[in-house]
XYZ file of C-alpha atoms in Angstrom:
375
model
C 23.436 66.490 107.309
C 21.091 63.627 106.520
C 22.729 60.474 105.241
C 21.464 59.261 101.905
C 20.502 55.601 102.156
C 22.644 53.993 99.479
C 21.454 50.532 98.476
C 23.414 47.870 100.287
C 24.121 46.099 97.023
C 25.833 49.166 95.564
C 27.998 49.671 98.622
C 28.975 46.012 98.620
C 29.693 46.047 94.904
C 32.033 49.035 95.170
C 33.646 48.724 98.608
C 33.682 44.954 99.096
C 35.837 44.196 96.057
C 39.275 42.738 96.826
C 42.297 44.595 95.487
C 45.917 43.623 94.944
C 48.738 45.820 96.214
C 51.946 44.198 95.103
C 51.580 40.593 96.159
C 49.018 41.381 98.865
C 45.308 40.835 98.354
C 43.283 43.206 100.527
C 39.743 41.853 101.095
C 37.979 45.183 100.517
C 38.555 48.856 99.687
C 38.329 50.284 103.230
C 41.561 51.435 104.860
C 42.076 52.573 108.428
C 43.999 55.840 108.183
C 47.096 56.293 110.354
C 46.246 58.311 113.459
C 48.914 59.277 115.969
C 48.409 57.805 119.414
C 50.570 58.092 122.509
C 49.576 54.860 124.213
C 52.882 52.976 123.887
C 55.127 53.756 126.883
C 58.742 53.185 126.000
C 57.680 52.990 122.374
C 56.316 49.473 122.994
C 52.790 48.628 121.753
C 50.950 46.632 124.390
C 47.720 44.707 124.800
C 45.530 47.797 124.413
C 47.181 48.609 121.081
C 46.610 45.041 119.902
C 42.936 45.291 120.831
C 42.542 48.718 119.205
C 43.626 47.486 115.790
C 42.169 43.978 115.965
C 38.741 45.396 116.835
C 38.629 47.434 113.624
C 39.894 44.502 111.537
C 37.217 42.240 112.989
C 34.582 44.819 112.015
C 35.513 44.751 108.346
C 38.429 47.121 107.727
C 40.373 45.590 104.856
C 43.733 47.282 105.399
C 45.021 48.922 108.566
C 47.781 51.503 108.341
C 49.161 51.898 111.829
C 49.807 55.142 113.597
C 53.171 56.655 112.717
C 56.059 54.635 114.147
C 59.539 56.071 114.593
C 62.332 54.525 112.542
C 65.683 53.773 114.185
C 67.274 57.210 113.985
C 67.726 59.225 117.166
C 66.203 62.385 115.676
C 63.125 60.576 114.318
C 60.661 61.528 117.043
C 59.869 63.496 120.169
C 57.767 61.282 122.423
C 58.515 58.206 124.485
C 54.866 57.187 124.194
C 54.727 57.047 120.408
C 55.585 53.516 119.235
C 58.933 52.795 117.656
C 59.654 50.321 114.874
C 63.066 49.282 116.125
C 64.277 47.546 119.258
C 63.623 44.008 120.468
C 60.720 44.772 122.827
C 59.104 47.202 120.414
C 59.179 44.771 117.491
C 57.952 41.923 119.690
C 54.950 44.064 120.584
C 54.280 44.883 116.945
C 54.513 41.210 115.964
C 51.618 40.494 118.325
C 49.610 43.369 116.827
C 50.043 41.910 113.329
C 49.135 38.443 114.570
C 45.900 39.678 116.159
C 44.883 41.692 113.093
C 45.429 38.654 110.867
C 43.421 36.478 113.250
C 40.576 39.010 112.920
C 40.664 38.765 109.120
C 42.466 42.008 108.299
C 45.749 43.076 106.756
C 48.152 45.578 108.276
C 51.140 47.755 107.365
C 53.165 49.977 109.710
C 53.604 53.611 108.838
C 57.334 54.368 109.036
C 57.999 57.906 110.238
C 60.708 60.508 110.812
C 59.456 63.910 111.942
C 62.567 65.879 110.945
C 62.504 69.568 111.853
C 59.228 69.251 113.741
C 61.255 67.769 116.591
C 61.850 70.001 119.616
C 65.346 69.814 121.090
C 65.561 68.005 124.429
C 62.456 65.854 123.959
C 62.490 62.068 124.432
C 63.099 59.348 123.467
C 66.634 60.613 122.698
C 66.921 64.016 124.330
C 70.347 64.903 122.926
C 69.385 64.300 119.296
C 69.184 67.433 117.152
C 66.301 68.394 114.922
C 67.409 67.661 111.362
C 66.079 68.513 107.927
C 67.159 69.350 104.405
C 68.034 72.931 105.354
C 67.314 73.147 109.080
C 64.018 74.995 108.453
C 60.724 73.989 110.036
C 58.624 75.980 107.548
C 58.962 78.397 104.646
C 60.437 81.754 105.612
C 61.598 80.568 109.019
C 65.084 81.027 110.415
C 67.334 77.994 110.558
C 66.787 76.340 113.933
C 68.052 72.832 113.245
C 70.773 70.924 111.487
C 70.974 70.773 107.708
C 71.586 67.109 106.988
C 74.987 65.979 105.747
C 75.390 63.121 103.295
C 76.129 60.853 106.255
C 72.865 61.958 107.895
C 71.001 61.231 104.673
C 72.557 57.786 104.425
C 71.760 57.011 108.071
C 68.093 57.891 107.652
C 67.794 55.932 104.407
C 69.251 52.910 106.197
C 66.898 53.379 109.149
C 63.851 53.191 106.874
C 65.251 50.127 105.109
C 65.958 48.361 108.400
C 62.437 49.077 109.639
C 60.907 47.741 106.427
C 62.966 44.558 106.608
C 61.847 44.122 110.209
C 58.201 44.602 109.199
C 58.389 41.742 106.727
C 60.324 39.574 109.171
C 57.768 39.900 111.989
C 54.730 39.270 109.805
C 53.385 42.579 108.507
C 51.796 42.701 105.058
C 53.709 45.687 103.688
C 54.906 49.131 104.789
C 53.810 52.715 104.335
C 56.470 55.416 104.134
C 55.292 58.698 105.674
C 56.151 61.466 103.218
C 53.365 63.886 104.138
C 52.250 66.698 106.437
C 55.483 68.633 106.808
C 57.600 65.852 108.313
C 61.120 64.947 107.162
C 60.507 63.493 103.708
C 57.984 66.214 102.964
C 60.518 68.826 104.082
C 62.727 67.595 101.246
C 59.839 67.498 98.757
C 58.669 71.058 99.513
C 60.700 73.961 98.148
C 59.639 76.037 101.159
C 61.840 73.961 103.485
C 64.359 72.576 100.987
C 66.960 75.210 100.108
C 69.747 72.795 99.231
C 72.013 73.285 96.237
C 73.275 69.697 96.022
C 71.620 66.635 94.426
C 68.774 66.774 96.966
C 67.600 70.325 96.240
C 66.477 72.477 93.356
C 63.792 71.350 90.906
C 60.966 68.921 91.853
C 62.889 65.872 90.613
C 65.921 66.746 92.741
C 63.739 67.440 95.781
C 62.236 63.962 95.359
C 65.674 62.312 95.332
C 65.850 61.684 99.102
C 62.408 60.075 99.221
C 63.191 58.042 96.104
C 66.390 56.747 97.725
C 64.381 55.646 100.754
C 61.849 53.855 98.555
C 64.618 52.146 96.582
C 66.432 51.079 99.763
C 63.217 49.646 101.186
C 62.447 47.887 97.922
C 65.920 46.323 97.939
C 65.591 44.677 101.364
C 62.055 43.265 101.127
C 60.576 40.606 98.888
C 59.629 41.708 95.361
C 55.916 41.264 96.064
C 55.988 42.966 99.509
C 53.944 46.146 98.980
C 55.469 49.558 99.578
C 52.993 52.415 100.058
C 53.912 56.094 100.068
C 51.815 58.770 101.760
C 52.178 62.376 100.643
C 50.244 65.631 100.855
C 50.199 69.142 99.498
C 49.331 70.680 102.893
C 51.669 70.812 105.885
C 50.827 70.971 109.562
C 52.939 74.156 109.584
C 51.037 75.633 106.615
C 47.655 74.308 105.481
C 47.855 76.321 102.264
C 51.250 74.960 101.177
C 51.512 73.082 97.887
C 54.166 70.788 96.489
C 52.831 71.302 92.992
C 50.768 74.031 91.342
C 50.147 72.005 88.176
C 49.727 68.356 87.199
C 53.079 68.567 85.403
C 54.864 69.623 88.587
C 53.121 66.847 90.517
C 54.170 64.270 87.940
C 57.791 65.410 88.258
C 57.655 64.593 91.984
C 55.709 61.331 91.789
C 57.430 59.720 88.798
C 60.768 59.137 90.578
C 58.947 57.603 93.544
C 56.953 55.257 91.315
C 60.122 54.292 89.447
C 61.923 53.599 92.741
C 59.342 50.986 93.696
C 56.173 52.475 95.202
C 53.306 50.010 94.734
C 50.525 52.365 95.851
C 50.186 56.010 96.832
C 48.184 57.406 99.745
C 47.210 60.960 98.773
C 46.376 62.897 101.922
C 43.888 65.759 101.687
C 41.782 67.476 104.328
C 38.563 67.095 102.284
C 38.532 64.344 99.662
C 35.754 65.937 97.570
C 37.716 69.068 96.610
C 39.323 69.273 93.138
C 43.097 69.604 93.173
C 43.796 71.666 90.050
C 41.752 74.135 88.033
C 39.905 72.712 85.068
C 39.300 69.250 86.481
C 37.108 67.652 89.152
C 39.809 65.109 90.037
C 41.023 65.225 93.624
C 44.667 64.665 94.595
C 44.227 60.892 94.601
C 42.585 61.021 91.189
C 45.453 62.990 89.729
C 47.946 60.636 91.369
C 46.363 57.633 89.718
C 46.136 59.390 86.351
C 49.793 60.459 86.450
C 51.377 57.273 87.827
C 48.990 54.458 86.927
C 49.472 53.087 90.450
C 46.683 52.122 92.875
C 45.791 55.103 95.062
C 44.123 55.596 98.437
C 42.059 58.737 98.964
C 41.484 60.258 102.408
C 40.036 63.388 103.971
C 36.948 63.778 106.188
C 35.343 60.598 104.851
C 31.924 59.974 106.368
C 31.919 63.240 108.305
C 30.879 66.791 107.505
C 33.758 68.792 108.928
C 37.513 69.213 108.696
C 39.605 66.862 110.828
C 41.850 69.695 112.021
C 38.895 71.070 113.959
C 38.672 67.764 115.791
C 41.971 68.588 117.472
C 40.408 71.886 118.521
C 37.584 70.102 120.315
C 34.938 70.347 117.607
C 32.692 67.461 116.628
C 31.338 66.622 113.183
C 28.001 65.266 111.951
C 27.717 62.180 109.772
C 28.032 62.809 106.032
C 26.780 60.554 103.265
C 29.183 58.629 101.039
C 27.229 58.650 97.761
C 29.736 61.007 96.154
C 32.578 58.787 97.313
C 30.888 55.736 95.796
C 30.314 57.588 92.519
C 33.978 58.476 92.272
C 35.163 54.986 93.135
C 32.734 53.526 90.620
C 34.303 55.827 88.002
C 37.731 54.488 89.095
C 39.040 57.922 90.055
C 40.856 56.189 92.912
C 40.974 52.666 94.287
C 40.657 52.675 98.075
C 39.419 54.985 100.778
C 41.084 55.651 104.118
C 38.846 56.498 107.050
C 40.155 58.303 110.115
C 37.917 60.045 112.645
C 34.811 58.055 111.704
C 36.657 54.813 112.549
C 38.140 56.378 115.648
C 34.663 57.297 116.834
C 33.031 54.036 115.784
C 35.081 50.820 115.515
C 32.092 49.227 113.738
C 32.006 51.868 110.967
C 33.136 49.504 108.206
C 30.674 46.780 109.174
C 27.818 49.268 109.285
C 28.665 50.784 105.900
C 29.252 47.435 104.182
C 26.006 46.169 105.666
C 23.991 49.237 104.625
C 23.281 50.220 108.249
C 23.696 53.937 107.632
C 21.176 54.971 110.263
C 23.438 53.375 112.891
C 26.434 55.568 112.061
C 27.544 57.924 114.825
C 28.543 61.583 114.582
C 32.080 62.415 115.598
C 32.632 63.454 119.206
C 36.002 65.090 119.814
C 36.156 63.354 123.182
C 37.047 60.223 121.201
C 40.511 61.710 120.764
C 41.000 61.207 124.488
C 39.629 57.681 124.700
C 40.842 56.060 121.455
C 39.101 52.817 122.336
């Protein structure tokens, strides 16, 4: 697909504007989307991780959301090469990442993550830890294969997120993002397909949001009042791309309102294609509806700058460059506030600089081999 040459002045006017998230001023509207990497042996981010993020910040990304990082709960993950956000060595490594990003002119938040029932028993970093979830189900209609969380389990996970957030502020990060999307633990509570509880954490959308709201509130309580708390959520799940938390705007509002009230400063609405409308009768995408319903700043994401679904990238397929005129139109209309870029930034660390500078002819198509290099 041929890229439409948008005037540099228009791109600069729309994407170069600073924005406030809590007490943080982000220099522009471009966000680096969180993308899982397995380049941190022992869960410790090293020099290559520092360079990976600092390079994108130096090229104009305003806000970096790190790859998912495991919180301090033994069941949180299933790889010893995914970074952790607990432990002395791990946090020391992350402190250097934040320092380098700041030196390059960017801002950065860690994405705090618990995978829940996605975990396979016996995997590192804590092989004996069980897979846990609201009802022990990995997807709708599945048999119970894991542990349904007790109140003590719930409390332990809430505390793990709070401790990670406090650590993020202590070691110099600019905020935190709580991962509530894509079929992982918080999303397993939000989705009725995996939440079959009959206590305070299950039932209607408000009850299913209780666990996530408690995490947000606990995080909010241990960080400074102006330290931004972001929350990422999605309708789709990695276990079921057609799954939906909400079939109507009213159902979506019932889920998001408790999170906003608990202290979310900005939402990150994850879709596979940002240009698709979310509900019948409106052109608004999921981010647009999120902003309309909550009044909070919202980040949109989903195949930005590329003509092709990101899931196919994991299947070895590339994607040609796609113009961003529609994105600019929607941001100009204030449908959403920021845009997160994933594969395009993975492929081309200079993507933000090229777009902000109007160098559209220099943009590169996506090559799935980039998933193996992650430079």
